[in-house]
PDB file of N, CA and C in Angstrom:
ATOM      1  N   UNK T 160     -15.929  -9.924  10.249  1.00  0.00           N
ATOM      2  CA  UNK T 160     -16.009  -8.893   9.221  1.00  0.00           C
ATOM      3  C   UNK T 160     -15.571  -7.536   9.788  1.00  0.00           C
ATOM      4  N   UNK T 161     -16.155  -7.352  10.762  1.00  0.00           N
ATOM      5  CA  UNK T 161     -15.654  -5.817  11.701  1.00  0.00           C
ATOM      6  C   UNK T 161     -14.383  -5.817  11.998  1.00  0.00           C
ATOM      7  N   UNK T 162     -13.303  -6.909  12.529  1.00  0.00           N
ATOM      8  CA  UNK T 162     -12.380  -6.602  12.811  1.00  0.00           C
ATOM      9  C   UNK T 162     -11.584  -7.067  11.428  1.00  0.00           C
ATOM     10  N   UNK T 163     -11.835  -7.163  10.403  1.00  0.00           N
ATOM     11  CA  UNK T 163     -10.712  -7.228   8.908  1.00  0.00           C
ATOM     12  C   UNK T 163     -11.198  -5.661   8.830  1.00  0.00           C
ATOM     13  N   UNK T 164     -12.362  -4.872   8.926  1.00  0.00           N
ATOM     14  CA  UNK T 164     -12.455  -3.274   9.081  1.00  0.00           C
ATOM     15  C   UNK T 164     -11.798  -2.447   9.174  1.00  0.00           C
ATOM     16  N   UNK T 165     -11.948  -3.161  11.070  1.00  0.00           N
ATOM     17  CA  UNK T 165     -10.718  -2.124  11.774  1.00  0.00           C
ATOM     18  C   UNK T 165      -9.421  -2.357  11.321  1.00  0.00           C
ATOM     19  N   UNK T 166      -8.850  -3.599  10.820  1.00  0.00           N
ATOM     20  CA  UNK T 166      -7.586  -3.886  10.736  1.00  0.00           C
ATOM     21  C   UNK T 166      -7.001  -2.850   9.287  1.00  0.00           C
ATOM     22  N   UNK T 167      -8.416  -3.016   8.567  1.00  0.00           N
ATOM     23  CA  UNK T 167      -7.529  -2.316   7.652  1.00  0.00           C
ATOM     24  C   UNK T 167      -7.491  -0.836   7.679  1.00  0.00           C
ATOM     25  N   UNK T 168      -8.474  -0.185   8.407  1.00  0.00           N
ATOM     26  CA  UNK T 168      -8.300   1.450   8.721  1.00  0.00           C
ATOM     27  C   UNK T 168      -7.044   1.813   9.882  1.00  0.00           C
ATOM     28  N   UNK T 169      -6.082   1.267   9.743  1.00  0.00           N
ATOM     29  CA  UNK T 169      -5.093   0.944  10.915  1.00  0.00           C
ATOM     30  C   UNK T 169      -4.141   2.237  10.140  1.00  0.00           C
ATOM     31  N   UNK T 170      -3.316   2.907  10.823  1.00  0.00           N
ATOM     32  CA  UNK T 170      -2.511   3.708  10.114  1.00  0.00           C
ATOM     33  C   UNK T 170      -1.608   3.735   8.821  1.00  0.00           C
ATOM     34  N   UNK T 171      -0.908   2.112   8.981  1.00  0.00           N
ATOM     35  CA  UNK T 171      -0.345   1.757   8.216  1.00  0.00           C
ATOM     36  C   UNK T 171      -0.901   1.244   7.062  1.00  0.00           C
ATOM     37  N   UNK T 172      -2.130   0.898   7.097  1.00  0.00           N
ATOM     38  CA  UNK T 172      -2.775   0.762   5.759  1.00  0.00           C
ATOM     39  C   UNK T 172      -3.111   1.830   5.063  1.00  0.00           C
ATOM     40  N   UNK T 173      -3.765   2.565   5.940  1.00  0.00           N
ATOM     41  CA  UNK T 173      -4.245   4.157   5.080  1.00  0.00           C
ATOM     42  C   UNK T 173      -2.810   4.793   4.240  1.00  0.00           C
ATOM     43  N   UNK T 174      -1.877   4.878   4.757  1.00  0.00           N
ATOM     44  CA  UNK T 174      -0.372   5.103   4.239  1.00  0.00           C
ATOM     45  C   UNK T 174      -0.385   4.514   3.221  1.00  0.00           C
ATOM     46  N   UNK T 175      -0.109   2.897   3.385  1.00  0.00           N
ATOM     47  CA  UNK T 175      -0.080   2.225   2.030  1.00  0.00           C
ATOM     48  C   UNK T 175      -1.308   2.649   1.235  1.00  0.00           C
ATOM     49  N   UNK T 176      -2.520   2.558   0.959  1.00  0.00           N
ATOM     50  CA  UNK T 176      -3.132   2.620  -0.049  1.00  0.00           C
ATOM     51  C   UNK T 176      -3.012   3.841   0.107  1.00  0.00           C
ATOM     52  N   UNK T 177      -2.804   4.831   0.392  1.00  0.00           N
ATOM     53  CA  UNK T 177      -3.060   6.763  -0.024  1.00  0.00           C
ATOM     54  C   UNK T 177      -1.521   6.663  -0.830  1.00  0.00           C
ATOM     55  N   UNK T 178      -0.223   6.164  -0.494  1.00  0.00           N
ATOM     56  CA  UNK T 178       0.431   6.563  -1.286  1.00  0.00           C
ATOM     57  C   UNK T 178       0.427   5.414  -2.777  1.00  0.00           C
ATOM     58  N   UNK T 179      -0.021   4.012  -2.590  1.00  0.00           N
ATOM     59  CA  UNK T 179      -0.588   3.773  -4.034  1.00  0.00           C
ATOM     60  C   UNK T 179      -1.145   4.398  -5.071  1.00  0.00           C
ATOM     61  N   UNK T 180      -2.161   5.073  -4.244  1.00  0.00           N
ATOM     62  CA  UNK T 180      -3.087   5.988  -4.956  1.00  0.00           C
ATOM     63  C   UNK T 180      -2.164   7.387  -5.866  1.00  0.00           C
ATOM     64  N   UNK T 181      -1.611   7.774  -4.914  1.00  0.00           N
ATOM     65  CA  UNK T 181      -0.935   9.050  -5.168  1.00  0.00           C
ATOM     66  C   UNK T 181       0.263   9.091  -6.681  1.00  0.00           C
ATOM     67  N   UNK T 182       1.087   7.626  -6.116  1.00  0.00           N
ATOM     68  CA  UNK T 182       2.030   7.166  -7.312  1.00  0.00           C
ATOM     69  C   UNK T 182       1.067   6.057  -9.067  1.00  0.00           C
ATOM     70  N   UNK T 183      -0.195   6.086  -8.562  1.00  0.00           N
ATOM     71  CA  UNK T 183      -0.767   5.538  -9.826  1.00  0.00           C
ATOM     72  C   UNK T 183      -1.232   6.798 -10.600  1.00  0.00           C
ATOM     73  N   UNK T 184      -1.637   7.636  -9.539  1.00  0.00           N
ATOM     74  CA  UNK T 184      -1.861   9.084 -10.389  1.00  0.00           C
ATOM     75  C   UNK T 184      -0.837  10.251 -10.959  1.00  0.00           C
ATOM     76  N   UNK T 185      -0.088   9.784 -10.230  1.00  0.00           N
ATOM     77  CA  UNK T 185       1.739  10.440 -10.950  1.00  0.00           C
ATOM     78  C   UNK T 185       1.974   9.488 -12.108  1.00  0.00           C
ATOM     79  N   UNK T 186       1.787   8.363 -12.387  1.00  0.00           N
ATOM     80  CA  UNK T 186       2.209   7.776 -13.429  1.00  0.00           C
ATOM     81  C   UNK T 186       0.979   8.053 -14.610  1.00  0.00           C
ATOM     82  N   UNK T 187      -0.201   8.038 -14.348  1.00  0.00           N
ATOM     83  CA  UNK T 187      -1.462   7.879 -15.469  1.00  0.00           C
ATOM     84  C   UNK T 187      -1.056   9.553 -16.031  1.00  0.00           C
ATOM     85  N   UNK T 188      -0.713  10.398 -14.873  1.00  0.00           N
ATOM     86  CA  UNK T 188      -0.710  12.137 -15.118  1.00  0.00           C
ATOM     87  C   UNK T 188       0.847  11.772 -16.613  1.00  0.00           C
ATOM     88  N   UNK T 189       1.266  10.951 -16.259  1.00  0.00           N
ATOM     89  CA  UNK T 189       3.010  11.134 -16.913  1.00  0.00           C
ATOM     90  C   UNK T 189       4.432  11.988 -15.869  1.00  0.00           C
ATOM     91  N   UNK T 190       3.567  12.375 -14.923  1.00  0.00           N
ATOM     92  CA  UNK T 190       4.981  12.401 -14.425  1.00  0.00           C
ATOM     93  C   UNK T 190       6.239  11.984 -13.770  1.00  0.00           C
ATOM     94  N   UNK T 191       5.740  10.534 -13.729  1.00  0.00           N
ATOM     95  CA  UNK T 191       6.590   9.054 -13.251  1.00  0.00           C
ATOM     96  C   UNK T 191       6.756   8.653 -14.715  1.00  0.00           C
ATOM     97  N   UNK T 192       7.415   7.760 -14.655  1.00  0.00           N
ATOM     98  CA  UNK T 192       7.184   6.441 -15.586  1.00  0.00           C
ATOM     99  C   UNK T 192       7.147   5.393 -14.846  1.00  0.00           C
ATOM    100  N   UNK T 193       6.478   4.076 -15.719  1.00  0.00           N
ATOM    101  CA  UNK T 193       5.740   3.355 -15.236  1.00  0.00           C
ATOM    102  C   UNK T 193       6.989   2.328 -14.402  1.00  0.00           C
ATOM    103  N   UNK T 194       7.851   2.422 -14.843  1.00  0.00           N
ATOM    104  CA  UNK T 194       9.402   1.736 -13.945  1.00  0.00           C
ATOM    105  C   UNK T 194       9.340   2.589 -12.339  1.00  0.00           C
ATOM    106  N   UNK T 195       9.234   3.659 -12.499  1.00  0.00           N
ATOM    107  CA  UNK T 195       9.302   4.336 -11.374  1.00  0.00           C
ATOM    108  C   UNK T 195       8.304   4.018 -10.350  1.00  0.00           C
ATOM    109  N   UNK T 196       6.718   3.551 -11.041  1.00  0.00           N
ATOM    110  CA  UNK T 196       5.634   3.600 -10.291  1.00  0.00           C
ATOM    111  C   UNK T 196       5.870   1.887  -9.845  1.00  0.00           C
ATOM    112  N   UNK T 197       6.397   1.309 -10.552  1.00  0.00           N
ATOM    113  CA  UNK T 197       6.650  -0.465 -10.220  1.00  0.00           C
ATOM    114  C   UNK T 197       7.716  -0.396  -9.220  1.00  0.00           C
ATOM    115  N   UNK T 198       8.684   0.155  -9.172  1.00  0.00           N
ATOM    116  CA  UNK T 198       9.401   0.360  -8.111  1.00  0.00           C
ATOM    117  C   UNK T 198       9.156   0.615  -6.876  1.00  0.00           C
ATOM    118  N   UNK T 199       8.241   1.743  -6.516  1.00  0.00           N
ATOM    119  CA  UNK T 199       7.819   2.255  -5.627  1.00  0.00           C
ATOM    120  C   UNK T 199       6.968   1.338  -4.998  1.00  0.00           C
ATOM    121  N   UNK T 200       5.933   1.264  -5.539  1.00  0.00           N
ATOM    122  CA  UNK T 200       4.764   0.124  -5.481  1.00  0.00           C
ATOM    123  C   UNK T 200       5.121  -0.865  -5.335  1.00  0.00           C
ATOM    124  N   UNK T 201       6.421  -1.651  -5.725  1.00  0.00           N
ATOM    125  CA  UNK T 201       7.015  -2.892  -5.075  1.00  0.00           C
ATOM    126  C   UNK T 201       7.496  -2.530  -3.696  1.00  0.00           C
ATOM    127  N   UNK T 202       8.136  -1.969  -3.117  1.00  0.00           N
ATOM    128  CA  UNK T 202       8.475  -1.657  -2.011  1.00  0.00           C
ATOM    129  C   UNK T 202       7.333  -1.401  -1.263  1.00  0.00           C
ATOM    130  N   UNK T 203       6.586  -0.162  -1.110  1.00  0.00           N
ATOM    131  CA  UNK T 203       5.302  -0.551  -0.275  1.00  0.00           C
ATOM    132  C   UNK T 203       4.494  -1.613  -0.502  1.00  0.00           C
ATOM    133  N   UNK T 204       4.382  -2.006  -1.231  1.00  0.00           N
ATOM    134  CA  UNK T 204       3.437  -3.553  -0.950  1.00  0.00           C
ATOM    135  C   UNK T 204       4.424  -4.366  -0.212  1.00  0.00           C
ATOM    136  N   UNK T 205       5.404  -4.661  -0.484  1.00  0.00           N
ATOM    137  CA  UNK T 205       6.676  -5.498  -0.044  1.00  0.00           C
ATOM    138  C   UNK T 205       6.237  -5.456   1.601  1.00  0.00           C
ATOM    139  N   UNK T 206       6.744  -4.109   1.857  1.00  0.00           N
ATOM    140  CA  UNK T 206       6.717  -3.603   3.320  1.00  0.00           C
ATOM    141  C   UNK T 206       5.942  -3.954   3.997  1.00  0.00           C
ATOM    142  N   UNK T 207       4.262  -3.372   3.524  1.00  0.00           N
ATOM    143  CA  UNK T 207       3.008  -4.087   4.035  1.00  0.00           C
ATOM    144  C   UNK T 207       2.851  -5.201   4.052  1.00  0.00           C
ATOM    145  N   UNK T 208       2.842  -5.900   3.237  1.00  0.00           N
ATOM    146  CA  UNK T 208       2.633  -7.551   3.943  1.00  0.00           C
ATOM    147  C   UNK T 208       3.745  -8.506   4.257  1.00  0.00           C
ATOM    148  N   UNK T 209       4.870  -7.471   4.500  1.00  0.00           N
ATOM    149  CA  UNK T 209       5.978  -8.257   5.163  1.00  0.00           C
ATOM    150  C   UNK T 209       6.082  -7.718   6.522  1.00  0.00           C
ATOM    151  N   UNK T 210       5.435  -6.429   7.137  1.00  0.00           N
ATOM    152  CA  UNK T 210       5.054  -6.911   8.469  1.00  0.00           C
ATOM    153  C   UNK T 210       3.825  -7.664   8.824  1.00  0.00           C
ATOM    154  N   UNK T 211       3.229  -7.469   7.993  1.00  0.00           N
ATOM    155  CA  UNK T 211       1.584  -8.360   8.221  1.00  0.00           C
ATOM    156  C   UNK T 211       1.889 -10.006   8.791  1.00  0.00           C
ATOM    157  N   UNK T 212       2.905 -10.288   7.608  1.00  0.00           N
ATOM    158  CA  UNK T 212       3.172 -11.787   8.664  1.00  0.00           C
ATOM    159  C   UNK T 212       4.096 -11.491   9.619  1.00  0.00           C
ATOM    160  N   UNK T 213       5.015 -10.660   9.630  1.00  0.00           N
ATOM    161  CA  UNK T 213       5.366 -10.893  10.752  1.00  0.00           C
ATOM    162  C   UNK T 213       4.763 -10.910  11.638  1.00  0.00           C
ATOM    163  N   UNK T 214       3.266  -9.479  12.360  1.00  0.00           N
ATOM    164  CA  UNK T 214       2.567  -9.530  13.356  1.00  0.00           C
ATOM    165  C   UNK T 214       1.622 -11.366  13.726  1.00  0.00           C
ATOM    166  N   UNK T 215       1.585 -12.325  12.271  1.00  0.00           N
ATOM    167  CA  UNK T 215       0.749 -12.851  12.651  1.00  0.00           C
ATOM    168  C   UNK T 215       1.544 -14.325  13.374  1.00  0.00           C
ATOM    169  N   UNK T 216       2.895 -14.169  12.611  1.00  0.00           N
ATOM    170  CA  UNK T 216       3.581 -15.387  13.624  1.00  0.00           C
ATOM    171  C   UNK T 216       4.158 -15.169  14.876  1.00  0.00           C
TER     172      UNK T 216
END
C-alpha cells in the first residue's frame, strides 16, 4: 500500500493529475471546448501509462 503511495506522489504523476485538473477546469469554466480538453487529456494519459509500462517491462 505505501509503495503504490510513493509511486504515485512521484513527479510525474503530480504533473499528470495537476494538469488534468487544470484542463477540466478550463473546459467546465468554457474556455476550452470539450474537443480541446479530450485532446489534451488523451495525450497526457497516453504519455503516463505509456511510460508506466515501459518502466515495468
Amino acid at each position: 500500500m505505501w509503495d503504490r503511495l510513493s509511486r504515485l506522489l512521484c513527479v510525474k504523476s503530480i504533473v499528470t493529475l495537476v494538469t488534468t485538473g487544470v484542463f477540466a477546469y478550463l473546459s467546465v469554466k468554457g474556455a476550452i471546448t470539450s474537443r480541446e480538453f479530450m485532446t489534451v487529456f488523451t495525450v497526457v494519459i497516453a504519455f503516463y501509462f505509456g511510460t508506466q509500462s515501459q518502466k515495468e517491462s
